[in-house]
Coordinates of C-alpha atoms and ligand atoms in Angstrom, one line a residue:
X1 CA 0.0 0.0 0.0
X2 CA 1.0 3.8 -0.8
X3 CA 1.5 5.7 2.1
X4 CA -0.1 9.5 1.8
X5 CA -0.1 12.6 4.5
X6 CA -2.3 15.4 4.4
X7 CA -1.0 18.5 5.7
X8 CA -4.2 20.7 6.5
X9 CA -3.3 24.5 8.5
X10 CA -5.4 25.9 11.3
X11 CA -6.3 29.8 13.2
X12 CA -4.7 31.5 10.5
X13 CA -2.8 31.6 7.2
X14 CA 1.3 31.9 6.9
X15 CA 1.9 29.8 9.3
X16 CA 4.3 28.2 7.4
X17 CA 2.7 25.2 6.6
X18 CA 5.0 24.6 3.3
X19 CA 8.2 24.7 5.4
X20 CA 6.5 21.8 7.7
X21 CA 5.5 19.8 4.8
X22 CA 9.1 20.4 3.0
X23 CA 10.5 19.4 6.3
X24 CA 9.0 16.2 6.8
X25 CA 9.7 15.3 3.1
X26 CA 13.1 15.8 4.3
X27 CA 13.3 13.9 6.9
X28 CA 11.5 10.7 5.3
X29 CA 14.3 11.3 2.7
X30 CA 17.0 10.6 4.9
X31 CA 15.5 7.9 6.3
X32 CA 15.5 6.3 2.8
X33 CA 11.9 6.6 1.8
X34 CA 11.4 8.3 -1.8
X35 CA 8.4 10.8 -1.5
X36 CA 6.1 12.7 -3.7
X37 CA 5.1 16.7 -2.4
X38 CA 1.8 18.0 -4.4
X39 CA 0.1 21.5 -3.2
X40 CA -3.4 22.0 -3.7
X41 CA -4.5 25.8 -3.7
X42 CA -8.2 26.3 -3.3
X43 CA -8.2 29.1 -5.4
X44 CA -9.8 29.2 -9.2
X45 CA -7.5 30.4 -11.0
X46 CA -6.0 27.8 -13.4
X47 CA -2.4 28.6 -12.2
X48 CA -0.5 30.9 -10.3
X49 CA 1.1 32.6 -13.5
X50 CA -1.4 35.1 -13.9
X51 CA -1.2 36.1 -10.4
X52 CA 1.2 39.2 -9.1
X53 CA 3.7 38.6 -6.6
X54 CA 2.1 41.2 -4.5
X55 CA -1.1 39.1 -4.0
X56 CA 0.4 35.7 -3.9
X57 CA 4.0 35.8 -3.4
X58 CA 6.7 34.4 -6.6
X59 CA 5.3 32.5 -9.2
X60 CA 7.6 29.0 -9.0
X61 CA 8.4 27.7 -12.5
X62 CA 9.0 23.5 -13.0
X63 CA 10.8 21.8 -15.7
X64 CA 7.7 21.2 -17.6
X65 CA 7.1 25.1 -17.4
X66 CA 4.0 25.2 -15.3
X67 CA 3.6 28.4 -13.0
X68 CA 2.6 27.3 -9.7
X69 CA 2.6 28.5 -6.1
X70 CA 5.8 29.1 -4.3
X71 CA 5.7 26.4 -1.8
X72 CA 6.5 23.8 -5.3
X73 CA 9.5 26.1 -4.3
X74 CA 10.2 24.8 -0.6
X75 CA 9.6 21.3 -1.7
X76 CA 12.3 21.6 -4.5
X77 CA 15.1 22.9 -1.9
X78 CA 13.7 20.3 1.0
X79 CA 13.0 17.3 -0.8
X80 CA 14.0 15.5 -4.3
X81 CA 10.5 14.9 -5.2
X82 CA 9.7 15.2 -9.1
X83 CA 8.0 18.3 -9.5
X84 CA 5.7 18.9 -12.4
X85 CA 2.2 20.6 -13.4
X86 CA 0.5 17.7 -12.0
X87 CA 2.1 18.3 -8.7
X88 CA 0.0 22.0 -8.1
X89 CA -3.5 21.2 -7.8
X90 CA -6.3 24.1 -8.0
X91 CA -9.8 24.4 -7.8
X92 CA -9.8 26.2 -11.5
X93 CA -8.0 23.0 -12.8
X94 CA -10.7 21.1 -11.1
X95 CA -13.4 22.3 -12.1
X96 CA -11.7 22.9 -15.9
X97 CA -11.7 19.3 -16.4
X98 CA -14.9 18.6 -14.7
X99 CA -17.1 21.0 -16.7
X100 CA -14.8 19.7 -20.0
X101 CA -15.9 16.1 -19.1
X102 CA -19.7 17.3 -18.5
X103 CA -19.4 19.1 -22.0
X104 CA -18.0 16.1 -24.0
X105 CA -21.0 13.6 -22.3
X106 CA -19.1 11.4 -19.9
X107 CA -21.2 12.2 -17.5
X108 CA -24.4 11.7 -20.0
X109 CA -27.5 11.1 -17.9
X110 CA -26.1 12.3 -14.1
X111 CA -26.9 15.4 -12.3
X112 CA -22.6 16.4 -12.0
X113 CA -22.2 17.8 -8.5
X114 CA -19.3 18.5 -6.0
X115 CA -19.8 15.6 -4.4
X116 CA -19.1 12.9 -6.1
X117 CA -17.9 14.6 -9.3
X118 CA -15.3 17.3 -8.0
X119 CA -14.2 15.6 -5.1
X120 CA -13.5 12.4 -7.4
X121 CA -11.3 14.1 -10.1
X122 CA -9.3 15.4 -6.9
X123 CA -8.7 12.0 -5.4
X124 CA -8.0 10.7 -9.1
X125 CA -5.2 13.6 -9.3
X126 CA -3.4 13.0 -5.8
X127 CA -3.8 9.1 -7.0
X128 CA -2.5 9.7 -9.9
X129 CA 0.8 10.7 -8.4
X130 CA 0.6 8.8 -5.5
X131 CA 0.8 5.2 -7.1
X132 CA 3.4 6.3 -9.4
X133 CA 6.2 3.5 -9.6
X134 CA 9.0 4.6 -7.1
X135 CA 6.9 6.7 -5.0
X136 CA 6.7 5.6 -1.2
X137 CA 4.6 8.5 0.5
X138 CA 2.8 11.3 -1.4
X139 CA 2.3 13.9 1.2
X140 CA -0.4 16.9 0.1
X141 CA -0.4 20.0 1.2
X142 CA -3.5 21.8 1.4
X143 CA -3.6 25.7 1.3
X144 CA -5.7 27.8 3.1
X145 CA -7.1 27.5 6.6
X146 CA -9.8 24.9 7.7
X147 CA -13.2 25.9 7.9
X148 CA -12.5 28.2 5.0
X149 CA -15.5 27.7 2.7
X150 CA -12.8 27.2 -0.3
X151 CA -11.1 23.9 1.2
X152 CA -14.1 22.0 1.6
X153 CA -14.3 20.1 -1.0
X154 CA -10.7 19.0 -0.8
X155 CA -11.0 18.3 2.8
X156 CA -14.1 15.7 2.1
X157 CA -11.4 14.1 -0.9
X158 CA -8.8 13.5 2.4
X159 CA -11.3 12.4 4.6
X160 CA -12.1 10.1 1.9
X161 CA -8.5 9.0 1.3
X162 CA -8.4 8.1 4.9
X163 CA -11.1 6.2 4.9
X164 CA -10.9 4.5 1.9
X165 CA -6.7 3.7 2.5
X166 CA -7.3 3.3 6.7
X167 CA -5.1 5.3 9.1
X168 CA -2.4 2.9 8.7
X169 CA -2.2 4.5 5.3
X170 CA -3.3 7.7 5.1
X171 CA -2.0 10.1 7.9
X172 CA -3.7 13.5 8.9
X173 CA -1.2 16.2 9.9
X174 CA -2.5 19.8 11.3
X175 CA -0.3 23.1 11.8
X176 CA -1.7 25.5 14.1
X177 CA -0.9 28.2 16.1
X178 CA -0.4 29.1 19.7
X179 CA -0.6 33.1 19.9
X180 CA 0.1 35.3 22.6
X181 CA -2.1 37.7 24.0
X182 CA -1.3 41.0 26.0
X183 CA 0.3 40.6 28.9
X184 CA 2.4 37.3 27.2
X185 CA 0.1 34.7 27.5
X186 CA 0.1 32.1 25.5
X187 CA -3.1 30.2 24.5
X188 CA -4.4 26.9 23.1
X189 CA -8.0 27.7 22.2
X190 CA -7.7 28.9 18.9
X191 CA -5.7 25.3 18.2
X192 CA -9.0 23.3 20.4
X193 CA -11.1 25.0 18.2
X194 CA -9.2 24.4 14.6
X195 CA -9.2 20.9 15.6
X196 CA -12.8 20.6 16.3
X197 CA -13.5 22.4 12.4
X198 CA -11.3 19.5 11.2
X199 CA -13.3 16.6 13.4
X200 CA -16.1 18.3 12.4
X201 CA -15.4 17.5 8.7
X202 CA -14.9 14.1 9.8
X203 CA -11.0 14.3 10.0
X204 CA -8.6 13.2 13.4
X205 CA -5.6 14.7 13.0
X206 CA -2.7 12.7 13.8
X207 CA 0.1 14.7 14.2
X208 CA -0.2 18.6 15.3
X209 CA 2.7 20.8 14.7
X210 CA 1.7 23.8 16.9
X211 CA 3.6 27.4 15.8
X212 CA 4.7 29.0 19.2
X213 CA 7.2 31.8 19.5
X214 CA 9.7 29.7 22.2
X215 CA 10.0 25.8 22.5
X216 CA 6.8 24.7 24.2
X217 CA 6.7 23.2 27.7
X218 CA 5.5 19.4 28.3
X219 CA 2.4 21.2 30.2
X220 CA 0.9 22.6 27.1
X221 CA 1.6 19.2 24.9
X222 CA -0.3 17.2 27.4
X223 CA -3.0 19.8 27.5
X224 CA -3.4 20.6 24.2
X225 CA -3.1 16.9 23.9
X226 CA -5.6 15.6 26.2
X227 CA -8.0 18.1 24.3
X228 CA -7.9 17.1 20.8
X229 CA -7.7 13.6 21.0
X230 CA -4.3 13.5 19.8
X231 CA -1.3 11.6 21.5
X232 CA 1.2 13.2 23.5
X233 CA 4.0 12.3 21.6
X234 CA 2.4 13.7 18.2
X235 CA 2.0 17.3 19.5
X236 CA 5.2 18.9 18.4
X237 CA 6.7 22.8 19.2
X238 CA 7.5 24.0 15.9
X239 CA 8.8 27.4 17.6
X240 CA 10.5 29.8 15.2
X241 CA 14.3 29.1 15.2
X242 CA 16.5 32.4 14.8
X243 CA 18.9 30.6 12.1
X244 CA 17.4 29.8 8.6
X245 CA 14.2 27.7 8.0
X246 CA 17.1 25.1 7.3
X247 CA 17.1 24.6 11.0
X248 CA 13.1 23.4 11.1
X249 CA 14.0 20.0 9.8
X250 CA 16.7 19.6 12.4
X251 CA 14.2 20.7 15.2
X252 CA 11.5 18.3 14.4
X253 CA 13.8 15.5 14.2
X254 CA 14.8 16.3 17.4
X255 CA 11.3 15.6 18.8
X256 CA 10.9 12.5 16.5
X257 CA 8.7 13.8 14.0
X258 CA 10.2 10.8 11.3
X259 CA 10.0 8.5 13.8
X260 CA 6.5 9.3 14.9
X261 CA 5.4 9.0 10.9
X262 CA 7.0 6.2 10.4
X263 CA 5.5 4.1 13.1
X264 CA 1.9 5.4 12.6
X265 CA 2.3 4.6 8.9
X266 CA 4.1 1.4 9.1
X267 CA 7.3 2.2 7.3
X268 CA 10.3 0.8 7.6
X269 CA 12.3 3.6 9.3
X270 CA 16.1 2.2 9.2
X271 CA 18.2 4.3 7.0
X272 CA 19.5 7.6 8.7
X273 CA 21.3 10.1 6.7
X274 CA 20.6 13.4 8.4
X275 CA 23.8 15.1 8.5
X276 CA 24.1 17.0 5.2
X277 CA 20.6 19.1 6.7
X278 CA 22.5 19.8 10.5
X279 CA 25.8 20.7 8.6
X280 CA 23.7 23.5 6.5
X281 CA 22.4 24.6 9.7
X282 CA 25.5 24.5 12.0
X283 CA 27.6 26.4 9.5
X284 CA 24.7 29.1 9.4
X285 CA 25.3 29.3 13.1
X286 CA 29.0 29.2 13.2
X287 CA 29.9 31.7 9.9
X288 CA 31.8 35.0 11.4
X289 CA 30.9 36.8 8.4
X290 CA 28.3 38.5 7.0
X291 CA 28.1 39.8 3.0
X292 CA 25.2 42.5 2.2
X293 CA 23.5 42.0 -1.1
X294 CA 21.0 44.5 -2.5
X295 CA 17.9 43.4 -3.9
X296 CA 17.0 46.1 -6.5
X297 CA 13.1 45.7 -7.8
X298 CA 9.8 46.5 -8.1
X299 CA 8.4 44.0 -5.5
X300 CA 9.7 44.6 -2.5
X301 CA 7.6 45.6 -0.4
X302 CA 5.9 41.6 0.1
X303 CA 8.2 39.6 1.8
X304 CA 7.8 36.7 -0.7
X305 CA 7.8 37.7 -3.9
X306 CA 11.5 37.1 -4.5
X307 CA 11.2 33.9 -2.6
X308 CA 13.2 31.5 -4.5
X309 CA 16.3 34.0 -5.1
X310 CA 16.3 35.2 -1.7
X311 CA 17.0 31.6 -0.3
X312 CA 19.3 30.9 -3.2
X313 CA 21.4 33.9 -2.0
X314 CA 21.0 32.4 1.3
X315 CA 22.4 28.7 0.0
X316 CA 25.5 31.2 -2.1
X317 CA 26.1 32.3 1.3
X318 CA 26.4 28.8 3.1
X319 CA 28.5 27.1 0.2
X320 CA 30.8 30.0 1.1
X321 CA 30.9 29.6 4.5
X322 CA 29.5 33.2 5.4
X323 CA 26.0 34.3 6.2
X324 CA 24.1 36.8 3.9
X325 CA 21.9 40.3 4.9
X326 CA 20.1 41.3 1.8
X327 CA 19.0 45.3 1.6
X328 CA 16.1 45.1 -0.7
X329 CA 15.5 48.5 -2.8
X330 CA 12.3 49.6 -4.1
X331 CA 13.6 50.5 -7.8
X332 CA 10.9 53.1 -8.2
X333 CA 12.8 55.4 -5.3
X334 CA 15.6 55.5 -7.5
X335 CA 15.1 58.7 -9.1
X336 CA 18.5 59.9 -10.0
X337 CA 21.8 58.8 -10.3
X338 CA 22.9 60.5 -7.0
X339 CA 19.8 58.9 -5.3
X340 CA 20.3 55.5 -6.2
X341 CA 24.6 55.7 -5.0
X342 CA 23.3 56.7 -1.7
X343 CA 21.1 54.1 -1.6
X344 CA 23.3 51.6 -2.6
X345 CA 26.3 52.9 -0.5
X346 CA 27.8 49.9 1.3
X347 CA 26.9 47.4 -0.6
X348 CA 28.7 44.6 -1.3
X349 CA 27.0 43.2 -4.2
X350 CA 23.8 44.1 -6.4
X351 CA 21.3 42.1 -7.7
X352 CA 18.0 42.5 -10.2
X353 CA 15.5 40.0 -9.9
X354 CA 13.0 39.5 -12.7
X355 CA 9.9 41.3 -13.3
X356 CA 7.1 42.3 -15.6
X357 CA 6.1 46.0 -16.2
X358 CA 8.0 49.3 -17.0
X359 CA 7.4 50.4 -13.0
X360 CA 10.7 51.4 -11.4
X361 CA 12.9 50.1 -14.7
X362 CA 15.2 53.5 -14.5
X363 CA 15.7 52.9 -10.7
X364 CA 16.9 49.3 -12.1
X365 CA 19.2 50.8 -14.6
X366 CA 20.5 53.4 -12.5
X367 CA 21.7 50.5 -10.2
X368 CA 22.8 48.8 -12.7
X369 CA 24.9 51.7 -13.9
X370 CA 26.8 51.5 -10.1
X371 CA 27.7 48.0 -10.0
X372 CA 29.1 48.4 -13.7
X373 CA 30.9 51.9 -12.7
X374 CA 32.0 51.2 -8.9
X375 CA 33.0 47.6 -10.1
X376 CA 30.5 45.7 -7.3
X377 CA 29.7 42.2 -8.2
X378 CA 26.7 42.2 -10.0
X379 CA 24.2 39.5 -10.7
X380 CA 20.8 40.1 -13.0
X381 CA 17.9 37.7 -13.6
X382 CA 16.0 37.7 -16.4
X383 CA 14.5 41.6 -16.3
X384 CA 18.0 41.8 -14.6
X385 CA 19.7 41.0 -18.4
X386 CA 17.8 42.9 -20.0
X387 CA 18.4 46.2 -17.2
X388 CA 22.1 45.3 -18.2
X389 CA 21.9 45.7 -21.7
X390 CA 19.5 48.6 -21.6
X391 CA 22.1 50.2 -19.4
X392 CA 25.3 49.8 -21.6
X393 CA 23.1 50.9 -24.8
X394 CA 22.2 54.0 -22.9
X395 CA 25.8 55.2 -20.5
X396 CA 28.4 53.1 -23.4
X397 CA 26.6 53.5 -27.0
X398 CA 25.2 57.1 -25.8
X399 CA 21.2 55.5 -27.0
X400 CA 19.6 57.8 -24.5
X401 CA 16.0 56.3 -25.4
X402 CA 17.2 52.7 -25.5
X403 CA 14.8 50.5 -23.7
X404 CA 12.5 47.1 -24.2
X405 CA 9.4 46.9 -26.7
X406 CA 7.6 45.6 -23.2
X407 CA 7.7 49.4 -21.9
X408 CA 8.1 51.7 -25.2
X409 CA 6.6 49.2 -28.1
X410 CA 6.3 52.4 -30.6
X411 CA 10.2 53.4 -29.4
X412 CA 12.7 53.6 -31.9
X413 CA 15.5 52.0 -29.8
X414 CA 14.2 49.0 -28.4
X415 CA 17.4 47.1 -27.4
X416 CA 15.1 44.5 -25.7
X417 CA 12.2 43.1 -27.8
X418 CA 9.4 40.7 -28.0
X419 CA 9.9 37.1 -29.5
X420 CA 8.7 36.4 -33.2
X421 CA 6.7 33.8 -31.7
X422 CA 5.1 36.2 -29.0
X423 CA 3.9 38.9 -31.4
X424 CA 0.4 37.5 -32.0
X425 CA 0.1 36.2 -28.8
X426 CA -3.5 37.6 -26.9
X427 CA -3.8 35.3 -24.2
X428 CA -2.0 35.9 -21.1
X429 CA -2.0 32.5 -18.9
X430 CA 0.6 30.2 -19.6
X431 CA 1.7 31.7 -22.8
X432 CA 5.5 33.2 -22.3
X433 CA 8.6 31.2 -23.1
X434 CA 8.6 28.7 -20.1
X435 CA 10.6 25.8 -18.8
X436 CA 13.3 24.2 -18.8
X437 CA 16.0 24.4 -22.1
X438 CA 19.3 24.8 -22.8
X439 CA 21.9 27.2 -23.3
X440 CA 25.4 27.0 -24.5
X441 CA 28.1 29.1 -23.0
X442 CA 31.4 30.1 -24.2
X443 CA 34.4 29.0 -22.7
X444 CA 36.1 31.6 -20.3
X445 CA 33.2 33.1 -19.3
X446 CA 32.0 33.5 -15.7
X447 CA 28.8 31.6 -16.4
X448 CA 31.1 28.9 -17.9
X449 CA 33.1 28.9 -14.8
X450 CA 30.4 28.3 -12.5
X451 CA 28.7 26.0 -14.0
X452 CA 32.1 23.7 -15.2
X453 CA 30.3 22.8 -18.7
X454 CA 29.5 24.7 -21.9
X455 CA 25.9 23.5 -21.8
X456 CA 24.0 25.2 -19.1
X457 CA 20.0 23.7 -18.1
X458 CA 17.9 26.4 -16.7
X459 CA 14.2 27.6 -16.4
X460 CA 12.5 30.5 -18.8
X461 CA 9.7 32.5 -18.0
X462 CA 9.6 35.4 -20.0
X463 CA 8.6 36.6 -23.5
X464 CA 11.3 39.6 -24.1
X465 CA 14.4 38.9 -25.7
X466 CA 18.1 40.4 -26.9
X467 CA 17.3 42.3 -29.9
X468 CA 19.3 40.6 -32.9
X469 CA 19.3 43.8 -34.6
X470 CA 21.6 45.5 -32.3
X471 CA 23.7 42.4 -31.1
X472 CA 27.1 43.7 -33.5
X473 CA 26.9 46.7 -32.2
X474 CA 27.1 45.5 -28.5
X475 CA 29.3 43.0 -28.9
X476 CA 31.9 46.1 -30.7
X477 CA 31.9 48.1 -28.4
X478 CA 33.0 45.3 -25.4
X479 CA 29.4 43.8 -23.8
X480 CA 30.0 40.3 -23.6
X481 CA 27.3 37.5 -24.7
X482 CA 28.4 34.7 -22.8
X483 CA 25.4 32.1 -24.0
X484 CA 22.9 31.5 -26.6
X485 CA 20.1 29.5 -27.4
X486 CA 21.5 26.1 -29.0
X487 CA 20.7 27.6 -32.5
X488 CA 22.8 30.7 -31.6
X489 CA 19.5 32.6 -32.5
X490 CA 19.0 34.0 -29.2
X491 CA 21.2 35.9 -26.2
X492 CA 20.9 34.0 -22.5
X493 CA 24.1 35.3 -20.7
X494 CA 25.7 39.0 -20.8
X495 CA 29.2 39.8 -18.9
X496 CA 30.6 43.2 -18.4
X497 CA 34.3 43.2 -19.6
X498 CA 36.7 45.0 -17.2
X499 CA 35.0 44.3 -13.9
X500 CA 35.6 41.8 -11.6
X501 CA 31.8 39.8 -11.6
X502 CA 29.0 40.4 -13.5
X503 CA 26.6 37.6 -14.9
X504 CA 23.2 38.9 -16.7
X505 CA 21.0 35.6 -17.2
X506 CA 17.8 35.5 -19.2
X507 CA 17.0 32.3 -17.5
X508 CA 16.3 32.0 -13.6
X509 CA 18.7 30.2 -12.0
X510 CA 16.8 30.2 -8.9
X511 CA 14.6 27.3 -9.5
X512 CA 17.7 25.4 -9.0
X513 CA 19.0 26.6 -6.3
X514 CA 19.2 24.1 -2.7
X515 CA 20.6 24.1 0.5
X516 CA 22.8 21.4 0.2
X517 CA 23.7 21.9 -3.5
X518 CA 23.8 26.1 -4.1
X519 CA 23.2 26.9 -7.5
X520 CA 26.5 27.7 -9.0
X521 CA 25.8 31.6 -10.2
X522 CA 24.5 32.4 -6.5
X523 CA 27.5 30.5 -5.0
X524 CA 30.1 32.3 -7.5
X525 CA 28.7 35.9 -7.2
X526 CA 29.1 35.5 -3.4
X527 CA 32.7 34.3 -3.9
X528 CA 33.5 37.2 -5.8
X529 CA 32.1 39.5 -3.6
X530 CA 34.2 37.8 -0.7
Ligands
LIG601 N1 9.3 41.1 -18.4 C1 10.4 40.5 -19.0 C2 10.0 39.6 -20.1 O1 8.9 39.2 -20.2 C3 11.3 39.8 -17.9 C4 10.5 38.6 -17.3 C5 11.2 38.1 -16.1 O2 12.0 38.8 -15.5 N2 10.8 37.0 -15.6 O3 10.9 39.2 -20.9

């Protein structure tokens, strides 16, 4: 039998229960056990791609180019699960294929409702990972917060997993939360009452992972215990840890979180081969020095919507043996030359993220203009290319107007333009240039450095490209194109010449990107800055 856990979250959302589920992936990793992580977002939108990183945090991009939510993200830096479009589950795709099947006749005859009809095509996508050859333990994470009126129908698709598979099978794991009220209080009711919403739905949790703001004492586990029906042993502190979310894997081993799983599900729990995930945390806790990177873009302001490259600067960091503060810049504050040195005064290294829209693109450039001058290490993503090569055609070809076809599509020097294959393009879901391809690199460039191989396999997501019409005259006047498409047709790498690091990639690198194996642009621009 397949083994499957549900990861439901309580009280209140961003609670972090992608980090938990990542976590335990982990941990049933090292102890030899090959697992499979799908999200399901309750949302209907199709995918996350059409989404802004404002409302939803980054868009995560898989091989196969699907856009999905972040926390595909955490499971790719936690866990070696395959990771595909299957693997991100939402109620638009749901009901998509429902309403397609109702439209073709499958259904001819029945009344199609949620029950059985939705919550089926859920259970027969979570199986249809779930009993892939290989696969030991699918465990499904499902977004949002019980007893929101979204998550019900995938709630009644777990409770019917359980049933149908038995506990011995099919394992029901809830993250709450433990607030504090004034005076420092802490208190359990909210977590009483999440569990009851989940009972009431006709689910036991098995395992609760209550969020606390210090360890939690053995009182409060056999309280909290004793009131939700749930055995001492499976009430865990998952208190915030001051290190890097690295550290949550080592703190609920530490309370036996693997071992608890194991035996509830039956696996065989022999193999242990934690260290490479207390190594990443100890040399976090042990690094004497810190490097400051600054973040320069246009979505700053939400914590996650540079979610992948802030942890890939954070893996750099640890492959170098240092730990990492990154100052992230609104671009749009960068008004003038003068205003975007000060702001940047101190740094030791600069980095543009990608990005859609021509909001805060002269702040970029202007930052770009003092990593190229000052000679700081400089690392661009995607938007962050195409800011570098805007840049040199305006301060080094004197092409004042120089920009992208995405902000000026009637200007005259658009250095930056849209795909052949984008021009007729209307619909905006899932249409750019995604996924994974290749790129070849030329030997003695940085990028060919780093990655030790002239053929380079990174993720796209964009539709905007080098312009072919001005490539001669960059490549006169110095700017380095490092890599190309396979058929040469198009530019994926720029390099400054004369400066000591500077990598402009049209691909995102930070898709890559894991704790225990840093991408090798993130690692190498945080050599160079050291
Ligand atoms: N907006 C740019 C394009 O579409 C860059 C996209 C990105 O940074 N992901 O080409």
């Amino acid at each position: 039998m397949r083994k499957y856990i549900f990861v439901t979250g309580g009280v209140c959302s961003s609670l972090g229960k992608g980090i938990a589920a990542s976590s335990l992936g982990s941990l049933l990793e090292s102890r030899g056990l090959s697992v499979c992580m799908i999200k399901i977002d309750p949302y209907l939108n199709v995918d996350a791609g059409t989404m802004s990183p404002y409302q939803h945090g980054e868009v995560f991009v898989t091989d196969d180019g699907a856009e999905t939510d972040l926390d595909l993200g955490n499971y790719a830096r936690f866990t070696s699960s395959p990771l595909s479009a299957a693997n991100s589950i939402t109620t638009g795709q749901v009901y998509q294929e429902v309403i397609r099947k109702e439209r073709k006749g499958d259904y001819l005859g029945k009344c199609v409702q949620v029950v059985p009809h939705i919550t089926d095509e859920i259970k027969r996508r979570i199986y249809s990972l779930g009993e892939q050859d290989g696969i030991d333990v699918t465990i499904v994470e499902i977004g949002g917060t019980v007893g929101d009126i979204e998550s019900i129908p995938f709630l009644e698709a777990v409770r019917q997993i359980i049933h149908e598979r038995s506990r011995r099978n099919a394992l029901s794991v809830h993250v709450s939360l433990i607030p504090t009220v004034t005076g420092g209080e802490l208190k359990t009711k909210p977590t009483q009452h999440s569990v009851k919403t989940l009972r009431e739905i006709g689910i036991q949790p098995d395992v609760l992972l209550c969020r606390i703001a210090s360890e939690m004492e053995d009182g409060m586990k056999r309280k909290i215990a004793n009131f939700t029906n749930i055995d001492y042993e499976c009430v865990l502190s998952a208190h915030d840890v001051t290190t890097t979310i690295y550290e949550i894997p080592v703190v609920y081993r530490q309370q036996g979180l693997d071992k608890v799983v194991c035996d509830r599900l039956d696996l065989p729990c022999k193999k242990d081969s934690f260290s490479g995930w207390a190594e990443v945390a100890e040399t976090w806790k042990n690094a004497e020095q810190t490097v400051e990177v600054a973040m320069v873009g246009k979505y700053t302001e939400l914590g996650d919507s540079y979610k992948s490259i802030d942890e890939s600067l954070v893996h750099g960091a640890i492959a170098n043996g240092v730990r990492i503060k990154i100052r992230k810049i609104d671009s749009e504050l960068l008004t003038t030359s003068e205003e975007a040195e000060k702001a940047l005064e101190g740094v030791d290294g600069i980095l543009i993220p990608g990005g859609f829209g021509e909001r805060g693109i002269n702040g970029m450039v202007e930052a770009a203009r003092v990593a190229r001058e000052k000679k700081i290490p400089y690392l661009g993503i995607c938007l962050g290319m195409q800011v570098q090569v805007i840049e040199w055609a305006r301060n080094v070809l004197g092409v004042l107007d120089a920009n992208s076809s995405e902000f000026t599509p009637d200007g005259e020097n658009n250095v930056i333009a849209l795909l052949e294959e984008q021009v007729d393009v209307t619909q905006f879901g899932g249409t750019m240039r995604l996924g994974l391809s290749e790129s070849k690199v030329l030997e003695g460039t940085l990028i060919h450095q780093a990655y030790g191989s002239g053929a380079v396999k990174e993720r796209h997501r964009h539709r905007y490209e080098v312009n072919n019409a001005w490539r001669e005259q960059f490549v006169n006047s110095g700017l380095i194109f490092s890599g190309f498409t396979p058929d040469g047709q198009l530019v994926e790498s720029t390099e400054w010449p004369d400066h000591p690091w500077a990598v402009g990639v049209q691909f995102h690198p930070e898709f890559t990107s894991s704790p225990l194996k840093a991408g090798p642009l993130f690692r190498d621009f945080i050599a160079a800055i050291l």
